[in-house]
CSV table of C-alpha atoms in Angstrom, one decimal:
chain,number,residue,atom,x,y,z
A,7,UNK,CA,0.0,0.0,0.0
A,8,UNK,CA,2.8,2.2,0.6
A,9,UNK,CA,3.3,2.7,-3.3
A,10,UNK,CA,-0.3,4.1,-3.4
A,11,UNK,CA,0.8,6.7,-1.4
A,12,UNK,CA,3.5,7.5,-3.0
A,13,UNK,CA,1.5,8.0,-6.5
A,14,UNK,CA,-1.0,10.1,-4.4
A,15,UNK,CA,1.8,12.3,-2.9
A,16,UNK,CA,3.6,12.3,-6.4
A,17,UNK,CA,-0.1,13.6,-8.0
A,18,UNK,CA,-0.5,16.8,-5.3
A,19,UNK,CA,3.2,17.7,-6.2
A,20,UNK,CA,2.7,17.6,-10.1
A,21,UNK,CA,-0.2,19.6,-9.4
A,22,UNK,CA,1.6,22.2,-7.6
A,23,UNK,CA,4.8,22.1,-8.9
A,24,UNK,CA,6.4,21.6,-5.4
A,25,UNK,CA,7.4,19.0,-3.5
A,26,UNK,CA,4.2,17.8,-0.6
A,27,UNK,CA,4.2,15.7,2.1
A,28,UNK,CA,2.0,12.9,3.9
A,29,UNK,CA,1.7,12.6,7.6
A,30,UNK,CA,-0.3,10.3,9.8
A,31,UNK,CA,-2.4,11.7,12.8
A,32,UNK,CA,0.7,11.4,15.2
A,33,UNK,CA,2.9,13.0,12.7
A,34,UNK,CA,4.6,9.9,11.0
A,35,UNK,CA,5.9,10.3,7.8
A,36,UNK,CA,4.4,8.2,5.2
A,37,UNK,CA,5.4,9.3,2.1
A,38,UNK,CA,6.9,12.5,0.4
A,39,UNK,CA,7.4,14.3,-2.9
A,40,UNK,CA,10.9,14.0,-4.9
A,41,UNK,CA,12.8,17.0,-4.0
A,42,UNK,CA,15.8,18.6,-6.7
A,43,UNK,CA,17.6,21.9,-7.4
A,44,UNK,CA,16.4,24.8,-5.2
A,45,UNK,CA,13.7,22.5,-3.5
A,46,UNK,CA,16.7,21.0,-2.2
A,47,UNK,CA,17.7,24.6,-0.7
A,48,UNK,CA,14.3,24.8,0.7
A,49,UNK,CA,14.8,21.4,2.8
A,50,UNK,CA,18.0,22.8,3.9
A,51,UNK,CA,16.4,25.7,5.2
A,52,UNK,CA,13.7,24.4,7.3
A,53,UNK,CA,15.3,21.7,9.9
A,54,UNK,CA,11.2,20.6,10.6
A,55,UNK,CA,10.8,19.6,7.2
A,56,UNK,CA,14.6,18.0,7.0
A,57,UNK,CA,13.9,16.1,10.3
A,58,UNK,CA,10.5,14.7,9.3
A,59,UNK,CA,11.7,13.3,6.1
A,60,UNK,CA,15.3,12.0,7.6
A,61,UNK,CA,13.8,10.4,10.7
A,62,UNK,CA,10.0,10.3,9.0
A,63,UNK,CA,9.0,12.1,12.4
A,64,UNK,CA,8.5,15.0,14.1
A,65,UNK,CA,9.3,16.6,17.9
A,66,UNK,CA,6.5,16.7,20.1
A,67,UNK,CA,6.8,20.6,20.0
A,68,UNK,CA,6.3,20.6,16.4
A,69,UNK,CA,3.2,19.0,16.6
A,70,UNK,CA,1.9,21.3,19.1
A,71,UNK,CA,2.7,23.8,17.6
A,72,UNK,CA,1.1,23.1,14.3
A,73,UNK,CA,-2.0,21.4,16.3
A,74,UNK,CA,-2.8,24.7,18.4
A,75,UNK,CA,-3.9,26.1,14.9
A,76,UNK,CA,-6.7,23.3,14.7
A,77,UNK,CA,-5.6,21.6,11.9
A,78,UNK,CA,-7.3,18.3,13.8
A,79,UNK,CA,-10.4,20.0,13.1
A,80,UNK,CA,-9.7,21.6,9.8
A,81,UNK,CA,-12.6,20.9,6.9
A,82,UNK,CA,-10.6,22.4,4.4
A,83,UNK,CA,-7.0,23.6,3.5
A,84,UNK,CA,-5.3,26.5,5.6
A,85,UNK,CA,-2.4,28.5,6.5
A,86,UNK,CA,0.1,27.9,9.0
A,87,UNK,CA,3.1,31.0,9.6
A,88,UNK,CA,6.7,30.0,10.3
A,89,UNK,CA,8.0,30.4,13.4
A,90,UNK,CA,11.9,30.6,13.4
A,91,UNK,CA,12.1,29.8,17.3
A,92,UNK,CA,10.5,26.2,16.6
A,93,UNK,CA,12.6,25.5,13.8
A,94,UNK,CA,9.6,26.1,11.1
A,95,UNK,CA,11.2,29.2,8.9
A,96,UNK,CA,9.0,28.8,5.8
A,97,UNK,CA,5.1,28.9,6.4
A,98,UNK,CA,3.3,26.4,5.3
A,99,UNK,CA,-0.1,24.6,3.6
A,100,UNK,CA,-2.2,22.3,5.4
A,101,UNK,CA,-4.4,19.8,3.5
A,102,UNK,CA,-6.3,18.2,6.1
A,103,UNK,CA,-6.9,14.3,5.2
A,104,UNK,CA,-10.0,13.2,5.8
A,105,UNK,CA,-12.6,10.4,5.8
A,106,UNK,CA,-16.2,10.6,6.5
A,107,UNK,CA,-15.8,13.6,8.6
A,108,UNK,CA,-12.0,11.7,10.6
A,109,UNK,CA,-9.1,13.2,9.8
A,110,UNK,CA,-6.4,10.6,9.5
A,111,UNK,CA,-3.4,12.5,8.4
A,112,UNK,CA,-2.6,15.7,7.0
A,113,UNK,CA,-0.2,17.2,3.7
A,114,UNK,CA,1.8,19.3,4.4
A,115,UNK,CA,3.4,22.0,1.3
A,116,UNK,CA,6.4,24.6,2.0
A,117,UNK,CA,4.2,28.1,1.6
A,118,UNK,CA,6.7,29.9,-0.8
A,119,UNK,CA,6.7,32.6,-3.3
A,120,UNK,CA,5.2,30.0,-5.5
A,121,UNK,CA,2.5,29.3,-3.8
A,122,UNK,CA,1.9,32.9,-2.6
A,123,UNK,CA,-1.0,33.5,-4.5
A,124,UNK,CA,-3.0,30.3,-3.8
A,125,UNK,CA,-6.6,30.8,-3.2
A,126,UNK,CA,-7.3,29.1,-0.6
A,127,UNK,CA,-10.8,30.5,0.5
A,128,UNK,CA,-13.7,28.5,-0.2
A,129,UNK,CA,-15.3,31.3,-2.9
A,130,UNK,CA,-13.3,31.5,-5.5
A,131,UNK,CA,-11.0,28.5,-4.7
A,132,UNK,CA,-8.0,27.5,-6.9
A,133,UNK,CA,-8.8,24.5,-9.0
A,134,UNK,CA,-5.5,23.0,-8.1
A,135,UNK,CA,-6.8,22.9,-4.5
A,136,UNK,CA,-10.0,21.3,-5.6
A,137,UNK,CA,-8.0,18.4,-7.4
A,138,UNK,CA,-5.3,18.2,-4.4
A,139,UNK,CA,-8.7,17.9,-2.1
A,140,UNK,CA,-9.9,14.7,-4.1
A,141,UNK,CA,-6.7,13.2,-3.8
A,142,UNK,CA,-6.3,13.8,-0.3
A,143,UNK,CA,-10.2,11.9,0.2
A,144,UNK,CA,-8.6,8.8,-1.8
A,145,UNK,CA,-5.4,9.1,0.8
A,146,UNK,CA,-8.2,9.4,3.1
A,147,UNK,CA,-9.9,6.4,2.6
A,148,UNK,CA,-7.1,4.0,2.2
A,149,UNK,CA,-5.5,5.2,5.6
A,150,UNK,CA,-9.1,4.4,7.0
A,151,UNK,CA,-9.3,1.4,5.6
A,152,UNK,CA,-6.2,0.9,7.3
A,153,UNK,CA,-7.7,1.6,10.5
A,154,UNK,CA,-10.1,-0.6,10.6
A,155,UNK,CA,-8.0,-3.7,9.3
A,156,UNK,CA,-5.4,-2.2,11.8
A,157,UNK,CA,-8.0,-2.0,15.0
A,158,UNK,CA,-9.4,-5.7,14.3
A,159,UNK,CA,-5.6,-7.6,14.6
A,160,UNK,CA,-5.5,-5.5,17.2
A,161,UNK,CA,-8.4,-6.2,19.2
A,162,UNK,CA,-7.5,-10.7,18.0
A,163,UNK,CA,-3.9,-9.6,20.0
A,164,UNK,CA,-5.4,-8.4,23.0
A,165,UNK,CA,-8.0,-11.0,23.1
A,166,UNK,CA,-5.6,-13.7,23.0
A,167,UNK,CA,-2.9,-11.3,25.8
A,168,UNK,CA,-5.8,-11.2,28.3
A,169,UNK,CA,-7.7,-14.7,27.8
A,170,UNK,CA,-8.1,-17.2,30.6
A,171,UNK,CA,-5.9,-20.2,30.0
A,172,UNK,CA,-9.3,-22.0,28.8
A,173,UNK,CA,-9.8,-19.7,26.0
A,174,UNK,CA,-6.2,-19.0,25.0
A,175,UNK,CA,-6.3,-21.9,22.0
A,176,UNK,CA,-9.3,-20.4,20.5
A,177,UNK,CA,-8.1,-16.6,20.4
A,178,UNK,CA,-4.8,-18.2,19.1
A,179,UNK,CA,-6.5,-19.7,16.3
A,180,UNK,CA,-8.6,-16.7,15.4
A,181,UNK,CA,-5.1,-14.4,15.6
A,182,UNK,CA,-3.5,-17.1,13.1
A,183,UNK,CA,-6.2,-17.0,10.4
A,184,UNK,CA,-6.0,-12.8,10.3
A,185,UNK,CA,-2.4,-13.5,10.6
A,186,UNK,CA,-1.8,-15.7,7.4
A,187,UNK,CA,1.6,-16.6,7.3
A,188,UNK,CA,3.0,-14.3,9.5
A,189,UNK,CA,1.7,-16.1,12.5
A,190,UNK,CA,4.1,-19.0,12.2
A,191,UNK,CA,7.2,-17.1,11.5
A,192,UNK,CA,9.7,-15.6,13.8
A,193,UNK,CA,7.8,-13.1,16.0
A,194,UNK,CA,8.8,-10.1,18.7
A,195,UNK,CA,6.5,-9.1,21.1
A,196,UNK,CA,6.7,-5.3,22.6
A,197,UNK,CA,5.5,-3.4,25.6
A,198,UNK,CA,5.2,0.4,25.6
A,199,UNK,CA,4.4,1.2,29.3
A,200,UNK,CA,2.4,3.0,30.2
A,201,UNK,CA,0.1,4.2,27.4
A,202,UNK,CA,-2.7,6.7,27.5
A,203,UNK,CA,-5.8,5.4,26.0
A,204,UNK,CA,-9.1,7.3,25.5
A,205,UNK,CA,-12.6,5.3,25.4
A,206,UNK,CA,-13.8,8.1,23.2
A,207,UNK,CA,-11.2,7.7,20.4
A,208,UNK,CA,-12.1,7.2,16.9
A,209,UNK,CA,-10.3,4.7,14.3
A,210,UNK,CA,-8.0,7.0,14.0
A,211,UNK,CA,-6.4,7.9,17.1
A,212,UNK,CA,-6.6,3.5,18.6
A,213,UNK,CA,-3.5,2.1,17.8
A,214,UNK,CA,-3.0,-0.2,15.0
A,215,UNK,CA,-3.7,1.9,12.2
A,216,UNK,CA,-1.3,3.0,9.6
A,217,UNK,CA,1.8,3.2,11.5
A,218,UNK,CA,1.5,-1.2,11.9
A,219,UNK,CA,1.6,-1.5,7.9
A,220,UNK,CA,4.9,0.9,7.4
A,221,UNK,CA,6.9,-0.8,10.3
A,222,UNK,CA,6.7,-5.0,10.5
A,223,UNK,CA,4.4,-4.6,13.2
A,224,UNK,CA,1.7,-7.4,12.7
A,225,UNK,CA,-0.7,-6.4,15.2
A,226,UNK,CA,-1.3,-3.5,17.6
A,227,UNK,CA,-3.5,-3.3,20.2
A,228,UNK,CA,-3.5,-0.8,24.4
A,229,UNK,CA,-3.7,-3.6,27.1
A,230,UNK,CA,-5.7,-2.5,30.1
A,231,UNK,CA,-4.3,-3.0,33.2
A,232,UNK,CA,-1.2,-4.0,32.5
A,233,UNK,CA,0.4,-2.6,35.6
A,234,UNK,CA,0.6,-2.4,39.2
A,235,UNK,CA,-0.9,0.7,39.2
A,236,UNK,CA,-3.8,-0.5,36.7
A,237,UNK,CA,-2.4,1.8,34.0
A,238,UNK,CA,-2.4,0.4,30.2
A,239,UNK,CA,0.3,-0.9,28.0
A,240,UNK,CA,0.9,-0.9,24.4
A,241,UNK,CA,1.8,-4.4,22.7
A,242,UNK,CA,3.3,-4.4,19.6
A,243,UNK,CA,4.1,-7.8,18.0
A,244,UNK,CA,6.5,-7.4,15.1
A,245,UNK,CA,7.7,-9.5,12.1
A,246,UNK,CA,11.4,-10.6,11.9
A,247,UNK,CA,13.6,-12.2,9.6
A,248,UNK,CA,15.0,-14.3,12.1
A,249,UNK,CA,14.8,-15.0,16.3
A,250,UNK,CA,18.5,-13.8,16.7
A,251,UNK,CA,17.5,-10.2,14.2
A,252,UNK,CA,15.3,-8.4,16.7
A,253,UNK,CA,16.3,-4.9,15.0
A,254,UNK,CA,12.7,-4.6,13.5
A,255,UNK,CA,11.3,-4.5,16.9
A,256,UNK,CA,14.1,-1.9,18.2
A,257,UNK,CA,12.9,0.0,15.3
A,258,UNK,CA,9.3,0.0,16.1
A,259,UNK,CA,10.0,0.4,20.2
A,260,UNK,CA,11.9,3.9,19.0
A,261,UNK,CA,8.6,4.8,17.0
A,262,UNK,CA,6.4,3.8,19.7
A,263,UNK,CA,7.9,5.5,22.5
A,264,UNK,CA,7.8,8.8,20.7
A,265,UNK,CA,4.2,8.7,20.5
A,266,UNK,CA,2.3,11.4,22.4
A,267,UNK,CA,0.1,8.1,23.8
A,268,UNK,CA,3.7,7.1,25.4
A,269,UNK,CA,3.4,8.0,29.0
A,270,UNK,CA,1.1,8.7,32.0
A,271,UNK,CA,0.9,12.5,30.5
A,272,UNK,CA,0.9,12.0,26.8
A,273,UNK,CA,5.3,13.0,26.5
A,274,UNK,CA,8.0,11.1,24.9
A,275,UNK,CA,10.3,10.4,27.5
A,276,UNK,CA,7.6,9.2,29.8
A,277,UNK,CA,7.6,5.6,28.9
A,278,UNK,CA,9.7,2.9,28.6
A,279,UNK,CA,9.5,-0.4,26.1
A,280,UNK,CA,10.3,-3.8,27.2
A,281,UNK,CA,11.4,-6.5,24.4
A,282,UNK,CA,10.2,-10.3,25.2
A,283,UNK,CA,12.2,-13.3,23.5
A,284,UNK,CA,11.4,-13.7,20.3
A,285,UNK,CA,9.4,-16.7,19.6
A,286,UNK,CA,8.4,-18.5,16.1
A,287,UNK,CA,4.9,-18.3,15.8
A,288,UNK,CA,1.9,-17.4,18.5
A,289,UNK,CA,2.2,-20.7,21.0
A,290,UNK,CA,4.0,-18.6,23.3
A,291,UNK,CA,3.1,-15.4,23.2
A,292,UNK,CA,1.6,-14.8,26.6
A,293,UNK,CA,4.8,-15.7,28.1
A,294,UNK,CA,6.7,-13.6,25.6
A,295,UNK,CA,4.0,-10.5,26.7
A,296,UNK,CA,4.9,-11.1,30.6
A,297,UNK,CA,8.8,-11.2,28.9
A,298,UNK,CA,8.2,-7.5,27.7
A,299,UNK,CA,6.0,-6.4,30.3
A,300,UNK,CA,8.5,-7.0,32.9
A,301,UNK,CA,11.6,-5.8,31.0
A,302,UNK,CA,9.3,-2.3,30.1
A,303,UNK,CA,9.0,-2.0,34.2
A,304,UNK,CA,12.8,-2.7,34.6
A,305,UNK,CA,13.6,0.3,31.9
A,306,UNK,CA,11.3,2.5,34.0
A,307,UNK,CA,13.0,1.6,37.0
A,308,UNK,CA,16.6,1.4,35.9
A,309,UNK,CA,17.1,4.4,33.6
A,310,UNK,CA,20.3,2.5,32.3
A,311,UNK,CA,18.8,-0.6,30.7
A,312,UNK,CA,16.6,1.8,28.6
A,313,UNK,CA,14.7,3.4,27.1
A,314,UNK,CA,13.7,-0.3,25.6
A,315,UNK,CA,15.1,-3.1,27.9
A,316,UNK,CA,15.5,-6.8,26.7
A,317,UNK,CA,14.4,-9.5,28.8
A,318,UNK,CA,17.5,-11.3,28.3
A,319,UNK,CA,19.6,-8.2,30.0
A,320,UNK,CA,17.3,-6.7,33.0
A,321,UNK,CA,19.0,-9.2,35.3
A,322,UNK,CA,17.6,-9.4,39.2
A,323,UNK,CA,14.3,-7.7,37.2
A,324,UNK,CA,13.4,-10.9,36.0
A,325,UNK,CA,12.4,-12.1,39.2
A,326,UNK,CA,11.7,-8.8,41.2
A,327,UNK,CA,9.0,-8.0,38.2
A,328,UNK,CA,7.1,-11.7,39.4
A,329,UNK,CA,6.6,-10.2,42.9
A,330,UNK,CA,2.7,-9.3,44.0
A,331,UNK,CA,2.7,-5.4,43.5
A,332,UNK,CA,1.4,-5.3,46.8
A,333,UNK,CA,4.4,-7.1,48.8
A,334,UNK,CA,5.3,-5.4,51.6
A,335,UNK,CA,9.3,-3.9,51.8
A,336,UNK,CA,11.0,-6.3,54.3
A,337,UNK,CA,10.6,-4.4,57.7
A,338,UNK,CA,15.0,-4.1,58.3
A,339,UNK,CA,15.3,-2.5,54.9
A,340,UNK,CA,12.0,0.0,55.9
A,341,UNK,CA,13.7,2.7,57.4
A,342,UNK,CA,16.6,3.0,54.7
A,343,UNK,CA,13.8,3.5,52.1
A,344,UNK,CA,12.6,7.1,53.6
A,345,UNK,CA,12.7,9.7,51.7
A,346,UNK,CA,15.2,10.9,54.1
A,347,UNK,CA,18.0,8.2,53.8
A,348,UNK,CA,17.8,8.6,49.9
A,349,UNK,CA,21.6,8.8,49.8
A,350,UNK,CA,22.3,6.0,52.4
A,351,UNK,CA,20.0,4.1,49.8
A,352,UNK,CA,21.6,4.9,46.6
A,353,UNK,CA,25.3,4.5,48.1
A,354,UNK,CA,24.4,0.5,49.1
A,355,UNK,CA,22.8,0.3,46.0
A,356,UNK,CA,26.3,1.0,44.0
A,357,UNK,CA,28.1,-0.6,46.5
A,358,UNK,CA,25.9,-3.5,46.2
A,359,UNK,CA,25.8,-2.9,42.6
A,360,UNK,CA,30.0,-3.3,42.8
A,361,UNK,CA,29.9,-6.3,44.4
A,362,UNK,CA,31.2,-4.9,47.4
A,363,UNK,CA,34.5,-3.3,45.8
A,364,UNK,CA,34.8,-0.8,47.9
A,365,UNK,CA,37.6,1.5,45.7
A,366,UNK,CA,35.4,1.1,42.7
A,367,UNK,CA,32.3,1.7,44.5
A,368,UNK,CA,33.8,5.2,46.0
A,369,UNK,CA,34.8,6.1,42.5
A,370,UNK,CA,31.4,5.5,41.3
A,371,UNK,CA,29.9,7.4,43.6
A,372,UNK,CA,32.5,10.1,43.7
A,373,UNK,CA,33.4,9.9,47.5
A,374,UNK,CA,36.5,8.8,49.4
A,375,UNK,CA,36.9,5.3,50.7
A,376,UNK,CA,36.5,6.6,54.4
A,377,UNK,CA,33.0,8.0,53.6
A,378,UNK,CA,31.9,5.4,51.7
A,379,UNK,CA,33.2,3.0,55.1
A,380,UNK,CA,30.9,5.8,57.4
A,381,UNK,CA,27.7,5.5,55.5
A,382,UNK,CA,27.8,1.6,55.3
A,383,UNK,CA,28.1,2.0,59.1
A,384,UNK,CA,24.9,4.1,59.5
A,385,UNK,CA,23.3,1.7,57.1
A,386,UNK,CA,24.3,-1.1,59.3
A,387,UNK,CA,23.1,0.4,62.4
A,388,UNK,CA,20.0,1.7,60.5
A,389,UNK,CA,19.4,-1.8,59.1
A,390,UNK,CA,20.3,-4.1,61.7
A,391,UNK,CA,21.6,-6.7,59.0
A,392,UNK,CA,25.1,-7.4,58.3
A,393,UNK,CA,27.2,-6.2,55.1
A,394,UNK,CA,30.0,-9.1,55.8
A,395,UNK,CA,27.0,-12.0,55.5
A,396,UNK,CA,25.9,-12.7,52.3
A,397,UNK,CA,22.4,-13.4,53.0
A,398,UNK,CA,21.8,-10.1,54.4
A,399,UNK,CA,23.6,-8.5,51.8
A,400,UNK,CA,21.5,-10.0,49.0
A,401,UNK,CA,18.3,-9.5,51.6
A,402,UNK,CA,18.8,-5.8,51.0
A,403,UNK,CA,20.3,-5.3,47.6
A,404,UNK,CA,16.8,-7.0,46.2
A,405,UNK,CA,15.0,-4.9,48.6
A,406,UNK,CA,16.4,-1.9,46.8
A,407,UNK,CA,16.3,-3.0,43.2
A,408,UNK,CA,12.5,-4.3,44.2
A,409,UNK,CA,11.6,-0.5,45.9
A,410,UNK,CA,12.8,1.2,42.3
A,411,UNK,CA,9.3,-0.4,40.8
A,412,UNK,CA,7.0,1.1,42.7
């Protein structure tokens, strides 16, 4: 489908003589117009335009800033000014892609000298507006079409991610047939945690629509629930060319997390993907989804392992994610976890972390040996437990490592 869009695109340029754009509703680049000569200047001018076609996406502020003009509502073609400060130096033209009264995705055209005098108004409007408004209904309807094909794999996914054990074979079997023969090749599954959802979103906005079909994800679909806390998660489960080339998936996890669903508030940065085992074919996809669900936790908690964490590589996660979310801190550790013994905590972490090397553990930290020495003291006294016995020493690194998810 993707060299449909392409002709579309290719159509609206001819028609204009410039080189247009198509973006999805999240500001994904789906296809562009060939750029040459001084339309090359032109790209070079305005980093938006550069950055949407080298990374086919666009920063968060972009998109507000180009939303707050309501091109989400928009009926018909309009004007947008530049704005040095956010990057945007050249102006530009909006033509809002839409389908039975949804807009899906919008194309976007450099407002130049060439286009200076382009009616836009809806009296006397330029006939190339009228055409470039017909092809934009056709884009329309194929990105719908999209959608919907998009939202039912999605909703087959999450019926077979949340089915009791008794009804797992029969949502497996329905997944397969709207898989084809996808569903018994080499498969990733991916957790985008946590992920805003909306029970009055349209087609449009529900994961799974045209983003899936441009980036070897199979099937999209928001799991509710999916953490302690009872926010949801995204799962993603992605086509590779082979269990050992997972780079598809690390592909699709970048995508994902700069959605503005990605995180509690809607901003990139705020979530964290987790990356379950690969697996050929849908037998054990529940356990891959726990797989990613956990390692998504661990990147949330450990900064380090993410932004997308493997299951393979979160370590002591593995086990800590399996815990009840309600379970109780173990009452000797209690007291380092206040708020204010923050620094008692994070120094036995590292220490901990060092496997009690105390020279590289003071490095790490930045202290000398003698104040690292002191505040394993105070943790000792404030403890009661023993850093020379192993058992209490793994009693409280856990404890720590456990606290970090919440």
């Amino acid at each position: 489908m993707r060299g449909e869009y392409q002709q579309l695109v290719d159509e609206i340029s001819a028609v204009f003589g410039a080189p247009a754009t198509l973006e999805d509703r999240d500001f994904g680049l789906i296809a562009f117009g060939a750029h040459g000569g001084d339309d090359d200047l032109e790209v070079s001018m305005d980093p938006v335009r550069t950055r949407s076609i080298l990374q086919r996406r666009s920063t968060a502020a972009v998109r507000a800033w180009f939303e707050a003009f309501g091109i989400a509502r928009a009926q018909a073609p309009m004007r947008i000014p530049p704005d040095p400060a956010a990057g945007v130096f050249k102006g530009r033209i909006c033509l809002p892609v839409r389908h039975r009264g949804v807009v899906h995705g919008y194309i976007w055209l450099l407002d130049d000298a060439h286009l200076a005098g382009l009616d836009l108004g809806p009296a006397a409007p330029d006939p190339r507006v009228a055409q470039a408004m017909e092809t934009a209904a056709r884009i329309g309807a194929l990105l719908a079409a999209e959608a919907r094909a998009g939202a039912e794999l999605g909703e087959l996914l999450r019926d077979l991610l949340t089915a009791r054990p008794a009804g797992r074979d029969a949502a497996r079997l329905a997944l397969r047939e709207a898989l084809g023969p996808a569903a018994d090749g080499p498969l990733a599954l991916l957790a985008v945690a946590p992920w805003r959802t909306d029970p009055d979103d349209t087609e449009a906005d529900r994961p799974g629509s045209a983003f899936a079909a441009r980036s070897g994800v199979a099937a999209l679909c928001a799991v509710p629930d999916s953490l302690p806390d009872g926010s949801a998660a995204l799962a993603a489960l992605v086509r590779l060319r082979a269990l050992s080339a997972p780079a598809p998936a690390r592909a699709a996890a970048d995508r994902l997390l700069h959605s503005p669903r990605a995180g509690a508030d809607g901003g990139p940065g705020l979530a964290a993907a987790g990356l379950g085992t690969p697996r050929k074919g849908l037998t054990e996809l529940t356990d891959a989804w726990s797989e990613a669900l956990s390692a998504a936790r661990a990147a949330a908690a450990e900064r380090r392992l993410g932004p997308l964490a493997e299951w393979a590589a979160i370590g002591p996660y593995r086990v800590l994610t399996g815990l009840p979310a309600d379970r109780a801190a173990d009452h000797a550790v209690r007291p380092l976890l206040e708020r204010s013994h923050t620094e008692l905590a994070r120094t036995t972490e590292v220490y901990l972390d060092c496997a009690g090397q105390a020279g590289r553990a003071a490095a790490a930290l930045g202290i000398h040996r003698q104040t690292l020495y002191y505040r394993l003291s105070r943790v000792e006294q404030l403890t009661g437990l023993d850093l020379d016995n192993g058992e209490d020493r793994l009693l409280l690194h856990m404890t720590l490592k456990a606290a970090r998810l919440g």
